[in-house]
Coordinates of C-alpha atoms in Angstrom, one line a residue:
X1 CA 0.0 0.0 0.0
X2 CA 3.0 2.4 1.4
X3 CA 6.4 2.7 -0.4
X4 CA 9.3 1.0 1.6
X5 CA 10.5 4.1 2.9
X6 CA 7.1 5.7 3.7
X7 CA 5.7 4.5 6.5
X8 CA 4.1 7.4 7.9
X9 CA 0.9 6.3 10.7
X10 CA 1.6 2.9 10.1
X11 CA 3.7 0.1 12.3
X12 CA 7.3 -0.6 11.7
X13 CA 8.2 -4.0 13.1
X14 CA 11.9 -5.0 14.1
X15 CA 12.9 -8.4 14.0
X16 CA 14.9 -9.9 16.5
X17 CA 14.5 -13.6 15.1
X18 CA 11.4 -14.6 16.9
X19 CA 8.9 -17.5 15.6
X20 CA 5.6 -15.1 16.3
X21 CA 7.1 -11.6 14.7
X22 CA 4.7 -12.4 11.6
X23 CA 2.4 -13.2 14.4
X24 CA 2.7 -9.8 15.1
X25 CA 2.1 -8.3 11.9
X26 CA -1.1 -10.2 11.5
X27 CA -2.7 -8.9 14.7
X28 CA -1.6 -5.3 13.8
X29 CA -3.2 -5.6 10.2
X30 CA -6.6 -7.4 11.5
X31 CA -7.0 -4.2 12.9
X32 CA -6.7 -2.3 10.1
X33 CA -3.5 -0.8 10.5
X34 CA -0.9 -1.5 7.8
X35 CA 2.7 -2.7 9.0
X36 CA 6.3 -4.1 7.8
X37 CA 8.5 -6.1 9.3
X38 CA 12.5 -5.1 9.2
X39 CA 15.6 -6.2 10.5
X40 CA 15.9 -5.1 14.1
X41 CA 19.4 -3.5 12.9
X42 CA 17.6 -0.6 11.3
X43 CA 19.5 2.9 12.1
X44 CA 17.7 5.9 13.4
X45 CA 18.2 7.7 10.9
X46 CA 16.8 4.7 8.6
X47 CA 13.5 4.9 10.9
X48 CA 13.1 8.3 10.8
X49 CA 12.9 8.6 6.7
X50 CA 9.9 5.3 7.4
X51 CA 8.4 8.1 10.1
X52 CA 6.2 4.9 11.7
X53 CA 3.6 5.9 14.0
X54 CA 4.7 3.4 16.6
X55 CA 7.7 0.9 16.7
X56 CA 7.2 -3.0 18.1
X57 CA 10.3 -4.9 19.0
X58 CA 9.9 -8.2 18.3
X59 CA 11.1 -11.5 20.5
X60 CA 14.1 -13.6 20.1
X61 CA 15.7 -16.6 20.8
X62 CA 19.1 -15.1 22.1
X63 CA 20.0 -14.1 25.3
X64 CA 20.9 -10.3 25.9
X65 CA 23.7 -10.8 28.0
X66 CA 25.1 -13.0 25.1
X67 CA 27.9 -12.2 23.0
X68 CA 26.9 -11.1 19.7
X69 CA 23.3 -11.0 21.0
X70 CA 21.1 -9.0 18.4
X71 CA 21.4 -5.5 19.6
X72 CA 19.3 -2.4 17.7
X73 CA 19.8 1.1 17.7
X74 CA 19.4 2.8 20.8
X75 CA 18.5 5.8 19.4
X76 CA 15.0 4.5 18.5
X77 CA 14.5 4.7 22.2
X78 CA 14.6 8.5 21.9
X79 CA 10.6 9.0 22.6
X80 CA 9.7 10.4 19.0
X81 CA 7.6 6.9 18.4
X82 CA 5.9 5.0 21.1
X83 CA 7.8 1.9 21.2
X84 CA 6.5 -1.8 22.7
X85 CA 9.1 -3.9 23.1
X86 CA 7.5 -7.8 23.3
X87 CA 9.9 -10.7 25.7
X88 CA 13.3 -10.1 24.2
X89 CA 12.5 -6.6 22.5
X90 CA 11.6 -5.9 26.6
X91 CA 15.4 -6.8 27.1
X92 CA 16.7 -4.9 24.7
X93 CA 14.7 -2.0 26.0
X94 CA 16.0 -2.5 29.2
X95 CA 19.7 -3.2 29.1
X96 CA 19.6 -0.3 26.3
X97 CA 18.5 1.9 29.0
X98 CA 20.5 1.3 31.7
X99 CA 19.1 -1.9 32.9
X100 CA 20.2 -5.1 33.7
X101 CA 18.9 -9.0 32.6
X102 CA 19.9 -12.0 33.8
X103 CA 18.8 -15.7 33.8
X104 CA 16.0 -16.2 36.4
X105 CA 15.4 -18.7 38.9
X106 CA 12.3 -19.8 37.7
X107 CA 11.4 -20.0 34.5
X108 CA 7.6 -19.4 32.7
X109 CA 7.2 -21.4 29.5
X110 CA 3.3 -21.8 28.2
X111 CA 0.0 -20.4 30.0
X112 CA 0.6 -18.2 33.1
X113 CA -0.9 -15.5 35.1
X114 CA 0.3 -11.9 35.6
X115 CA -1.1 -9.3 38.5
X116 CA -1.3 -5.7 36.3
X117 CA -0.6 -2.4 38.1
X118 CA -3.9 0.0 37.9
X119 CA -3.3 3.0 35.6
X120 CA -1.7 1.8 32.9
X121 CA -2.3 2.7 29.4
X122 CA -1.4 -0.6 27.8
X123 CA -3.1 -3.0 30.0
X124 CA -5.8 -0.3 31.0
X125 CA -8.9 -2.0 32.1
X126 CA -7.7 -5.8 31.8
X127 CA -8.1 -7.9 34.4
X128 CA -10.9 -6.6 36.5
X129 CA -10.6 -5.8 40.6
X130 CA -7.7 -8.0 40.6
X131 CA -6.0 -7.3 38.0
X132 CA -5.5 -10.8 37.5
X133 CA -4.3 -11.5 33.4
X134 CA -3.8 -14.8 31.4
X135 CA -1.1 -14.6 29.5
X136 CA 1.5 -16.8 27.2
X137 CA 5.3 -17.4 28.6
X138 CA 8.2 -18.1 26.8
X139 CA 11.2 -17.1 29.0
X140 CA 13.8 -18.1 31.0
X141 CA 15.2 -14.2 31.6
X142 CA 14.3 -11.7 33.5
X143 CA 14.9 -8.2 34.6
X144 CA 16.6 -7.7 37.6
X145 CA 17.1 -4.1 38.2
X146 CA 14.9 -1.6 36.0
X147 CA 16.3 1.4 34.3
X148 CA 16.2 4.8 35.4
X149 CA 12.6 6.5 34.9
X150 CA 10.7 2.6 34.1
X151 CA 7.9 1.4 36.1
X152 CA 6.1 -1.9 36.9
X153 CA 2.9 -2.2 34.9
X154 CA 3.0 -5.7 36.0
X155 CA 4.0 -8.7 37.5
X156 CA 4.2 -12.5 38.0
X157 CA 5.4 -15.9 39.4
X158 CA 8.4 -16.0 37.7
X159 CA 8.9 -12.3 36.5
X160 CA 9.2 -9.5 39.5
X161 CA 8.9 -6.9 35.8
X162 CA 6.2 -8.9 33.8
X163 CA 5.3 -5.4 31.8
X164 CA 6.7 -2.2 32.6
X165 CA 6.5 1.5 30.8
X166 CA 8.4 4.8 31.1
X167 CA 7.1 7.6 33.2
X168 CA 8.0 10.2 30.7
X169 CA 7.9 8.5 27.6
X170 CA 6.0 6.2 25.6
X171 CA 8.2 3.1 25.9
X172 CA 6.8 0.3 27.0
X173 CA 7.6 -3.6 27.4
X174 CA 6.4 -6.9 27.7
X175 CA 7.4 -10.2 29.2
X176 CA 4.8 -11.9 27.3
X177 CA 3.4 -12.7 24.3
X178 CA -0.2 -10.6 23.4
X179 CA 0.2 -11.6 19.7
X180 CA -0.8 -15.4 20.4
X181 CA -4.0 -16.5 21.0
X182 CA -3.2 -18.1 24.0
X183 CA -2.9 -14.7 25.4
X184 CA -6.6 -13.9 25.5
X185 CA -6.8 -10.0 25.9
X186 CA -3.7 -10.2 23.5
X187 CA -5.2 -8.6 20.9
X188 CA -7.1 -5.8 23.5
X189 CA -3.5 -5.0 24.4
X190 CA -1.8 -4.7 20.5
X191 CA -5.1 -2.7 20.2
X192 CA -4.6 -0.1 22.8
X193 CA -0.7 0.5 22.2
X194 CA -2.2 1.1 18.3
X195 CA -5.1 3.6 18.8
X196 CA -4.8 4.3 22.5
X197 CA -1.0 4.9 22.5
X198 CA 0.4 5.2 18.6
X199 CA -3.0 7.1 17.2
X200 CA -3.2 4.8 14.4
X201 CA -5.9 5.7 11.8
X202 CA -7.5 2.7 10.8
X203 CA -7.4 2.9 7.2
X204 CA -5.5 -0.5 5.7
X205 CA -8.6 -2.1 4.2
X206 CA -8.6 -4.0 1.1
X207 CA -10.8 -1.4 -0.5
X208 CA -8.3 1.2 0.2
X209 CA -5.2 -1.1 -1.1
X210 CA -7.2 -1.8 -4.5
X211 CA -7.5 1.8 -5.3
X212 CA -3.8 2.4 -4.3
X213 CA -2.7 -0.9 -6.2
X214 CA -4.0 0.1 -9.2
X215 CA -2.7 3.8 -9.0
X216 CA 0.8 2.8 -8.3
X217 CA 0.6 -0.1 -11.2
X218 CA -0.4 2.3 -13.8
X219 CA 2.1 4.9 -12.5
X220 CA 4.9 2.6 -12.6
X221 CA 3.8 0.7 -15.9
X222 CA 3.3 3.9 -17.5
X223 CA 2.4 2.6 -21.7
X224 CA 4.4 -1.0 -21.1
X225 CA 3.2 -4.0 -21.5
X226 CA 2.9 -6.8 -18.6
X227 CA 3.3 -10.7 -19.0
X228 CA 1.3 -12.3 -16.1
X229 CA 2.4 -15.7 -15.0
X230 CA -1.2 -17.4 -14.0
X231 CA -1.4 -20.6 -12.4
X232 CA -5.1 -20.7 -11.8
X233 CA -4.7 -20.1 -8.5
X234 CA -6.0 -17.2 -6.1
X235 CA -3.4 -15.4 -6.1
X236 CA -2.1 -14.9 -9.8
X237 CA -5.7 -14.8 -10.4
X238 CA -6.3 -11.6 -7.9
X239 CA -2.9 -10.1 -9.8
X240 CA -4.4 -10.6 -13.1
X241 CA -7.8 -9.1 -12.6
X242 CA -6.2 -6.3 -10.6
X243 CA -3.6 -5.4 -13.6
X244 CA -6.7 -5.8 -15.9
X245 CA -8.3 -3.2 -14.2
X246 CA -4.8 -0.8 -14.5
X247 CA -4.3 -1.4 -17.6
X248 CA -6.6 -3.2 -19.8
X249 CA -5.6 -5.3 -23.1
X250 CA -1.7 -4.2 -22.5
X251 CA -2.2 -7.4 -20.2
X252 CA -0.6 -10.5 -21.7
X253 CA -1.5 -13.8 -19.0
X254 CA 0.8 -16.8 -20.0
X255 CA -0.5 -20.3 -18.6
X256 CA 2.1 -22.7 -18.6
X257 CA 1.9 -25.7 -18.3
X258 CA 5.4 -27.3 -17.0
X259 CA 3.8 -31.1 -16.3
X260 CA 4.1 -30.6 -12.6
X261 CA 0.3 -29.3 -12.4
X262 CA -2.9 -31.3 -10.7
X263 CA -5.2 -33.4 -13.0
X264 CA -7.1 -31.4 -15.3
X265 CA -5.5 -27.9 -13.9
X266 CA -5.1 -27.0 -17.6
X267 CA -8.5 -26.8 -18.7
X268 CA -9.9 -25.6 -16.1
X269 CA -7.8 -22.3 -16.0
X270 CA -8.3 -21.9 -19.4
X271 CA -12.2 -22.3 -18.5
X272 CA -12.4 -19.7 -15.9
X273 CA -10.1 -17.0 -17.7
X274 CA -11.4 -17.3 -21.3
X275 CA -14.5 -17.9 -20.5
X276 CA -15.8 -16.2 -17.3
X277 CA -13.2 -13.3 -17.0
X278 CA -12.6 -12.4 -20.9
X279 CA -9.3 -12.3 -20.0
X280 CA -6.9 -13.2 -23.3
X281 CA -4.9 -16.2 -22.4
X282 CA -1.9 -18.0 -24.1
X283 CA -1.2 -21.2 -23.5
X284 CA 2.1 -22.7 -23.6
X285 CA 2.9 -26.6 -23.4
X286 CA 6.1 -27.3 -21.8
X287 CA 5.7 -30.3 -20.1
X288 CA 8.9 -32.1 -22.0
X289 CA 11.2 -28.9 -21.8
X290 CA 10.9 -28.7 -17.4
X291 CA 10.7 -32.8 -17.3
X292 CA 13.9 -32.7 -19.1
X293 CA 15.7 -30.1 -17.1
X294 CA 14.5 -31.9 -13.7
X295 CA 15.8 -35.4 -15.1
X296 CA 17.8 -36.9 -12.1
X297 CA 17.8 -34.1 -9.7
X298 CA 16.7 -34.6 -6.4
X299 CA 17.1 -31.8 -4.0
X300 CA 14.5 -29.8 -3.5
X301 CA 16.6 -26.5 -3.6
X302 CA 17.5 -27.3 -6.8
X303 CA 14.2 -28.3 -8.1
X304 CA 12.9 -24.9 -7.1
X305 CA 15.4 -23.2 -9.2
X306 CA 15.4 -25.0 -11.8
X307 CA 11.6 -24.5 -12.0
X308 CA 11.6 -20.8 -11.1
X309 CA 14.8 -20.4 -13.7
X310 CA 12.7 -22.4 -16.4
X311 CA 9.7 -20.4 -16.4
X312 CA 11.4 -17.2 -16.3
X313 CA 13.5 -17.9 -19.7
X314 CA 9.8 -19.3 -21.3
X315 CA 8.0 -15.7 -20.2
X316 CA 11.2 -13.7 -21.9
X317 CA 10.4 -15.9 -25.1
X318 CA 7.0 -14.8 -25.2
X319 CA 7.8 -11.5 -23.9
X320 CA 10.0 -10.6 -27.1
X321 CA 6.9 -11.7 -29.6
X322 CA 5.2 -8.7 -27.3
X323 CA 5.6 -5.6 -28.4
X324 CA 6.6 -3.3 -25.5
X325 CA 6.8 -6.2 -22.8
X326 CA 9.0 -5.1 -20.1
X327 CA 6.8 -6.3 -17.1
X328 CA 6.1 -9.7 -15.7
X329 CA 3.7 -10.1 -12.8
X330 CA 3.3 -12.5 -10.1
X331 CA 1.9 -13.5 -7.2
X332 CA 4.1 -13.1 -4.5
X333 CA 2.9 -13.4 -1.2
X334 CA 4.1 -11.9 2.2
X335 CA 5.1 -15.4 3.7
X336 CA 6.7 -16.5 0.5
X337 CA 9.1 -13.3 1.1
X338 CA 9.7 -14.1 4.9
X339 CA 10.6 -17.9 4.1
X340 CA 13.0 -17.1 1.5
X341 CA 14.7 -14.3 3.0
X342 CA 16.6 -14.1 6.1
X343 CA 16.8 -10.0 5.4
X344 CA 13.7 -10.1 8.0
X345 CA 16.0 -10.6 10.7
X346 CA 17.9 -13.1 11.9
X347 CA 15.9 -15.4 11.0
X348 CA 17.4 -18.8 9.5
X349 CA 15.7 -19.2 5.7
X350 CA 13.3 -21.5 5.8
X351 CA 13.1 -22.6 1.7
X352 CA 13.4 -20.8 -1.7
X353 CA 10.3 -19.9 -2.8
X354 CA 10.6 -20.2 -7.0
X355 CA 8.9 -17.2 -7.5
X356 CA 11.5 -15.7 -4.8
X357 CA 14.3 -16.8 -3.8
X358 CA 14.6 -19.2 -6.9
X359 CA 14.6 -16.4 -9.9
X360 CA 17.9 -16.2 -12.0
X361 CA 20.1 -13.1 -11.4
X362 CA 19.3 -11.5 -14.5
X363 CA 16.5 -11.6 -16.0
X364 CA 15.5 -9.3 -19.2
X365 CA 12.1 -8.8 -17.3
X366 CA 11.1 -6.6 -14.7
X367 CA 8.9 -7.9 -11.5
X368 CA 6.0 -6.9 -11.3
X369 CA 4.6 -8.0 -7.8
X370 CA 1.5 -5.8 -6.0
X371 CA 0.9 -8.9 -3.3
X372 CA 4.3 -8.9 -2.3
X373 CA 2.8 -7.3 1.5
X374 CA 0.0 -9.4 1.9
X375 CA -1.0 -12.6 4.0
X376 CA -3.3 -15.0 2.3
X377 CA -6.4 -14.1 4.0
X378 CA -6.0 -10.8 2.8
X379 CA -5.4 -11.9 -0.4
X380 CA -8.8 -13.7 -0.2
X381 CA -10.5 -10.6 0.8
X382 CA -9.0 -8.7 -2.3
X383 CA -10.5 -11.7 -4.3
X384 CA -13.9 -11.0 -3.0
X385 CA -14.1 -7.3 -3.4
X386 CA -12.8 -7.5 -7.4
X387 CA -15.5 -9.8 -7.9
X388 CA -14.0 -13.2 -8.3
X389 CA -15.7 -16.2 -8.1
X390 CA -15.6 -18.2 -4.5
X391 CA -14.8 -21.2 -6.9
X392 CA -10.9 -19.1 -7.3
X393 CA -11.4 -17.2 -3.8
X394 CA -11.6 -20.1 -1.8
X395 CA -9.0 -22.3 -3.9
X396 CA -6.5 -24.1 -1.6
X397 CA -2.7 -23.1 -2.1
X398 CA -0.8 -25.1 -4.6
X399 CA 3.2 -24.4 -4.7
X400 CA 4.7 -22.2 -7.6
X401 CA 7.3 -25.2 -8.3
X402 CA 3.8 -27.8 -8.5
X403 CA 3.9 -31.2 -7.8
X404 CA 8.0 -31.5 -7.9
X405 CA 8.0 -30.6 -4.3
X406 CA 5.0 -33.4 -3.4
X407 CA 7.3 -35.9 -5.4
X408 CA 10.2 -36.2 -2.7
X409 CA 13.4 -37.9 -4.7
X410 CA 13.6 -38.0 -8.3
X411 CA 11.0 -36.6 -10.5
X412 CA 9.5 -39.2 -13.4
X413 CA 6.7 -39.2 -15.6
X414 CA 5.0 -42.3 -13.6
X415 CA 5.7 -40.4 -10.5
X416 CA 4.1 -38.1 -11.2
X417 CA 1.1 -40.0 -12.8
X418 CA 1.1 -41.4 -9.5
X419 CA 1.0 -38.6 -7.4
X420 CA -1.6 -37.0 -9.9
X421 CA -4.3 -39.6 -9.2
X422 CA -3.9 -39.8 -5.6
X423 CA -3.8 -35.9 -5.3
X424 CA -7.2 -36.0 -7.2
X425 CA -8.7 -38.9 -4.8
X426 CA -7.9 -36.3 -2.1
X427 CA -9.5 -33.5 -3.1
X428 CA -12.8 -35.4 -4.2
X429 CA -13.2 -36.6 -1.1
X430 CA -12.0 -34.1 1.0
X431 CA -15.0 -31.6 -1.0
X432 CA -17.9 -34.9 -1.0
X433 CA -17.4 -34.5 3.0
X434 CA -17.7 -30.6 3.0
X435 CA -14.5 -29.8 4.3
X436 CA -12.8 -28.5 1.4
X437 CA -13.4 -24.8 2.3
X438 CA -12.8 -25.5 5.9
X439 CA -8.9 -27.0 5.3
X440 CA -6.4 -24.5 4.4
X441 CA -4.5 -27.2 2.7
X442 CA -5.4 -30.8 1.9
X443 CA -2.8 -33.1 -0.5
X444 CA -0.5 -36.1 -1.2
X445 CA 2.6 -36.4 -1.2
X446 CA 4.6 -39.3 -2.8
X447 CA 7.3 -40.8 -0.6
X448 CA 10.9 -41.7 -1.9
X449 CA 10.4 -45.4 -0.3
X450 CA 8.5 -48.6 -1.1
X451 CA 7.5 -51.0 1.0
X452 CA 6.2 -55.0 1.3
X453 CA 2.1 -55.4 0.9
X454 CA 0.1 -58.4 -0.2
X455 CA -2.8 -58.2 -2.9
X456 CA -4.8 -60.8 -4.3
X457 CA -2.4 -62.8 -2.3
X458 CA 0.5 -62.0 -4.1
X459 CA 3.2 -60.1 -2.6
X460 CA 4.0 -56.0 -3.8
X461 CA 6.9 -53.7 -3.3
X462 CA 5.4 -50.8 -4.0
X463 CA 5.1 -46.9 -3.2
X464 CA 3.9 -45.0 0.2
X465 CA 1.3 -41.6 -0.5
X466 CA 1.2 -40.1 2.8
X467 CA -1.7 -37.8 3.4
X468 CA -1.4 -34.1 5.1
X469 CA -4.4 -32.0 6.0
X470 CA -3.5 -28.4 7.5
X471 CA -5.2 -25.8 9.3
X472 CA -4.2 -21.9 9.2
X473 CA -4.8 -18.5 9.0
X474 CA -2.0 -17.4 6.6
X475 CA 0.2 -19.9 5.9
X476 CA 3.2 -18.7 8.5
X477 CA 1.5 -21.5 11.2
X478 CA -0.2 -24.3 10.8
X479 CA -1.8 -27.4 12.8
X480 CA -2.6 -30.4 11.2
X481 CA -6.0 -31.4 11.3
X482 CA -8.1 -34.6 12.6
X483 CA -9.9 -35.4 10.1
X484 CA -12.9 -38.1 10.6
X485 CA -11.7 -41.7 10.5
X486 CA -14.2 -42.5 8.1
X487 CA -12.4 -40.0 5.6
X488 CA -9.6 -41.2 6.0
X489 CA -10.3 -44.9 5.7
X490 CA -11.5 -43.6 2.5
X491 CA -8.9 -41.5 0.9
X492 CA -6.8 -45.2 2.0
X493 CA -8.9 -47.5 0.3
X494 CA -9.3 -45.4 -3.0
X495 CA -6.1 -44.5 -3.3
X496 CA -4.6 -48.2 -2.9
X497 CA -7.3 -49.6 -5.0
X498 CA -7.2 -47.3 -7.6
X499 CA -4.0 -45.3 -8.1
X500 CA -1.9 -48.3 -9.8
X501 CA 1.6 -48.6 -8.1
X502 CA 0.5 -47.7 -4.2
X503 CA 0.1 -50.0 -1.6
X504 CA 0.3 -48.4 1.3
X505 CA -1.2 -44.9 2.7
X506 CA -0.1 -43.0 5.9
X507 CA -1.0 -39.6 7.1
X508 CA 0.9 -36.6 8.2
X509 CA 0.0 -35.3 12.2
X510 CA 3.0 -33.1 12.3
X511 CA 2.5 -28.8 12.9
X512 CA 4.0 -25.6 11.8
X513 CA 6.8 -25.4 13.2
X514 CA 8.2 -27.3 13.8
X515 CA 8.1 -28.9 9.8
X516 CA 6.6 -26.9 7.2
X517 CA 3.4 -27.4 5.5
X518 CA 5.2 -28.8 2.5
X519 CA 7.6 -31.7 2.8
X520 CA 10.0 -30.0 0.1

């Protein structure tokens, strides 16, 4: 919605490597207040160009007292910004100030209870007579001796400072974490540090990022011409109506298929763009040309740049036979950037993302990508007010690189043939028991092992599908889900029976983190 550098009344986030800073983000944006994350190493000066309404510090998994402990600016600390720092961002605060941490004798991991302090801004009106709080723990620190000019806002069993603020300016910290949900007033608190604290205007809706989108697409696209990489998917799909919108026929959407995509995925993109959104489509068969380039290679890394290379070098084909094609567009999400980046902070990178991390160097194109800031529920929304059908809207994510990352090992055509027709078994079912909507992600994935079954009492030595059903809000967390028995003895049966090559089915009960949603 913002430049990079333009900030102004919205949340700058620094990252100091925790697992909930996107967390973070996502309870800032539900209320309507746009915010970036940023490496926690940003200068003053940096911040000031960004001119943030309010600052959160993120947590950590470090130490303060380390050595080479993450260690930001203390200049930010200055009182131009309200600042919040959140378990180890509280650290910093402190030992920044004059403080001092140390490891506690007690430590508070999971569900506790703090006692707030009456008066406080932040935690104003939480907690009733007693003041009692529920809260979520993740700490084995604590601070010892506060900084000149701090105050307790609260306490608890194992934290003497469980929240404290600055008498004089608007600094404030946290021992806790109010961006889970098992910190029930969580969101009450992000809310009052944002409108009670910051003065946030609440203006980041997805009405409000349409209309900006579309003004800063035609502004920067000028009289070029975009290629749009559509997958069928929502979020290409949201990216291609969107550009339509800016700029009308100077659109050029390029399906491609690569012979990594679900069973009938072909026609039925060229279905809903041809024929219910008018949009021109060209479709190009390359199923041989990335087979061939994937032949033998089995890490997943590489598969993802080999794809994301592949597909780049097909759009600069067809962007040469376009006159005035400078542009290509696609639809690159928030946690796609986080995961392939450790620029967030210090972070470890999780995977390349193709459409990220796995594009060449040089490329005679130039990116075009206006959902680079979003989560996926927000993308959804977007879907909804352009119009698009809940049929797209609703679609469940499929990864840019396709079926190459559900095929773990070596990629071949019968693989993949195998993988296909379980992956269609799966979604059948999964939408005949009503739960397709309900499931952020339901697929197969088609192990690198075989193993010993009996049919028609003859003996097989053949391949595993294992099964994994997620549940989510934006893809950056996940839990798997329980699905019915009865499904599941399903989805087994069908599978074995009728995907040739398969004798045996298993499913995934593993979360996010700690394994991804993916298994490549």
């Amino acid at each position: 919605m913002r430049k990079k550098d333009k900030l102004k009344g919205s949340i700058l986030i620094l990252d100091f490597g925790s697992q909930y800073t996107q967390l973070i983000a996502r309870r800032v944006r539900e209320h309507h207040v746009y915010c970036e994350i940023h490496p926690y190493n940003l200068s003053e000066k940096q911040v000031r160009q960004m001119a943030p309404a309010g600052i959160i510090l993120s947590g950590g998994p470090a130490s303060i007292y380390d050595d080479g402990a993450p260690q930001g600016d203390p200049g930010l600390l200055k009182g131009d910004w309200p600042v919040l720092g959140i378990c180890y961002g509280m650290h910093w605060i402190a030992q920044a100030s004059g403080g001092r941490v140390a490891r506690g004798e007690t430590r508070e991991y999971g569900a506790a209870e703090i006692v707030a302090e009456k008066g406080g801004a932040l935690l104003a009106g939480l907690g009733g007579e007693t003041g009692r709080v529920k809260v979520w723990m993740s700490h084995g620190d604590r601070i010892e001796n506060l900084p000149e000019g701090f105050r307790i806002l609260a306490k608890s069993k194992g934290a003497p400072v469980a929240a404290f603020y600055h008498s004089g300016k608007s600094v404030f910290g946290l021992q806790f974490h109010p961006e889970v949900h098992h910190t029930p007033d969580g969101k009450e608190m992000i809310k009052s540090f944002l409108f009670r604290i910051c003065g946030c205007d609440p203006s980041w809706t997805m009405h409000s990022f349409i209309e900006h989108s579309i003004r800063s697409l035609r502004g920067r696209i000028k009289d070029g011409t975009v290629i749009c990489a559509l997958s069928g998917g929502v979020d290409s799909s949201v990216v291609a109506v969107m550009l339509h919108q800016a700029i009308g026929d100077r659109l050029h959407c390029i399906f491609v298929n690569n012979g990594l995509l679900r069973d009938k995925e072909p026609e039925r993109v060229r279905e809903v763009f041809e024929g219910h959104f008018k949009i021109p489509l060209t479709y190009v068969e390359a199923t041989d040309r990335f087979l061939d380039k994937l032949k033998g290679v089995e890490n997943p890394e590489q598969k993802r740049r080999i794809i994301g290379e592949e597909f780049i070098r097909v759009f600069e084909e067809k962007a040469k036979k376009e006159k005035g094609a400078r542009f290509l567009a696609q639809g690159t999400l928030y946690p796609d950037v986080i995961e392939s980046t450790s620029v967030k902070g210090p972070s470890a990178v999780i995977k390349t993302h193709h459409n990220v991390g796995g594009l060449p160097e040089k490329m005679q194109l130039e990116l075009v990508e206006p959902l680079r800031e979003l989560f996926k529920d927000e993308v959804r929304l977007v879907g909804r007010t352009l119009g698009l059908p809940d049929e797209i809207v609703f679609r469940q994510p499929f990864p840019g690189p396709g079926l190459a990352v559900r095929v773990l090992g070596e990629l071949t055509r019968e693989r993949l043939e195998i993988l296909r027709k379980a992956d269609r078994i799966v979604e059948d079912e999964v939408t005949r028991a009503g739960l397709y909507e309900s499931i952020w992600q339901a697929f197969a994935v088609l192990l690198p092992v075989r193993t010993v079954g009996v049919m028609g009492d003859e003996r097989t030595y053949e391949h595993v599908i294992a099964l994994r059903a997620v549940q989510s809000q934006d893809g950056m967390t996940a839990d798997w889900v329980r699905l019915p028995y009865e499904l599941l003895a399903t989805l087994s049966s069908r599978i074995i029976n009728e995907v040739k090559g398969v004798n045996r089915v298993v499913y995934d009960v593993s979360s996010k983190p700690p394994s991804t949603i993916e298994w490549e």
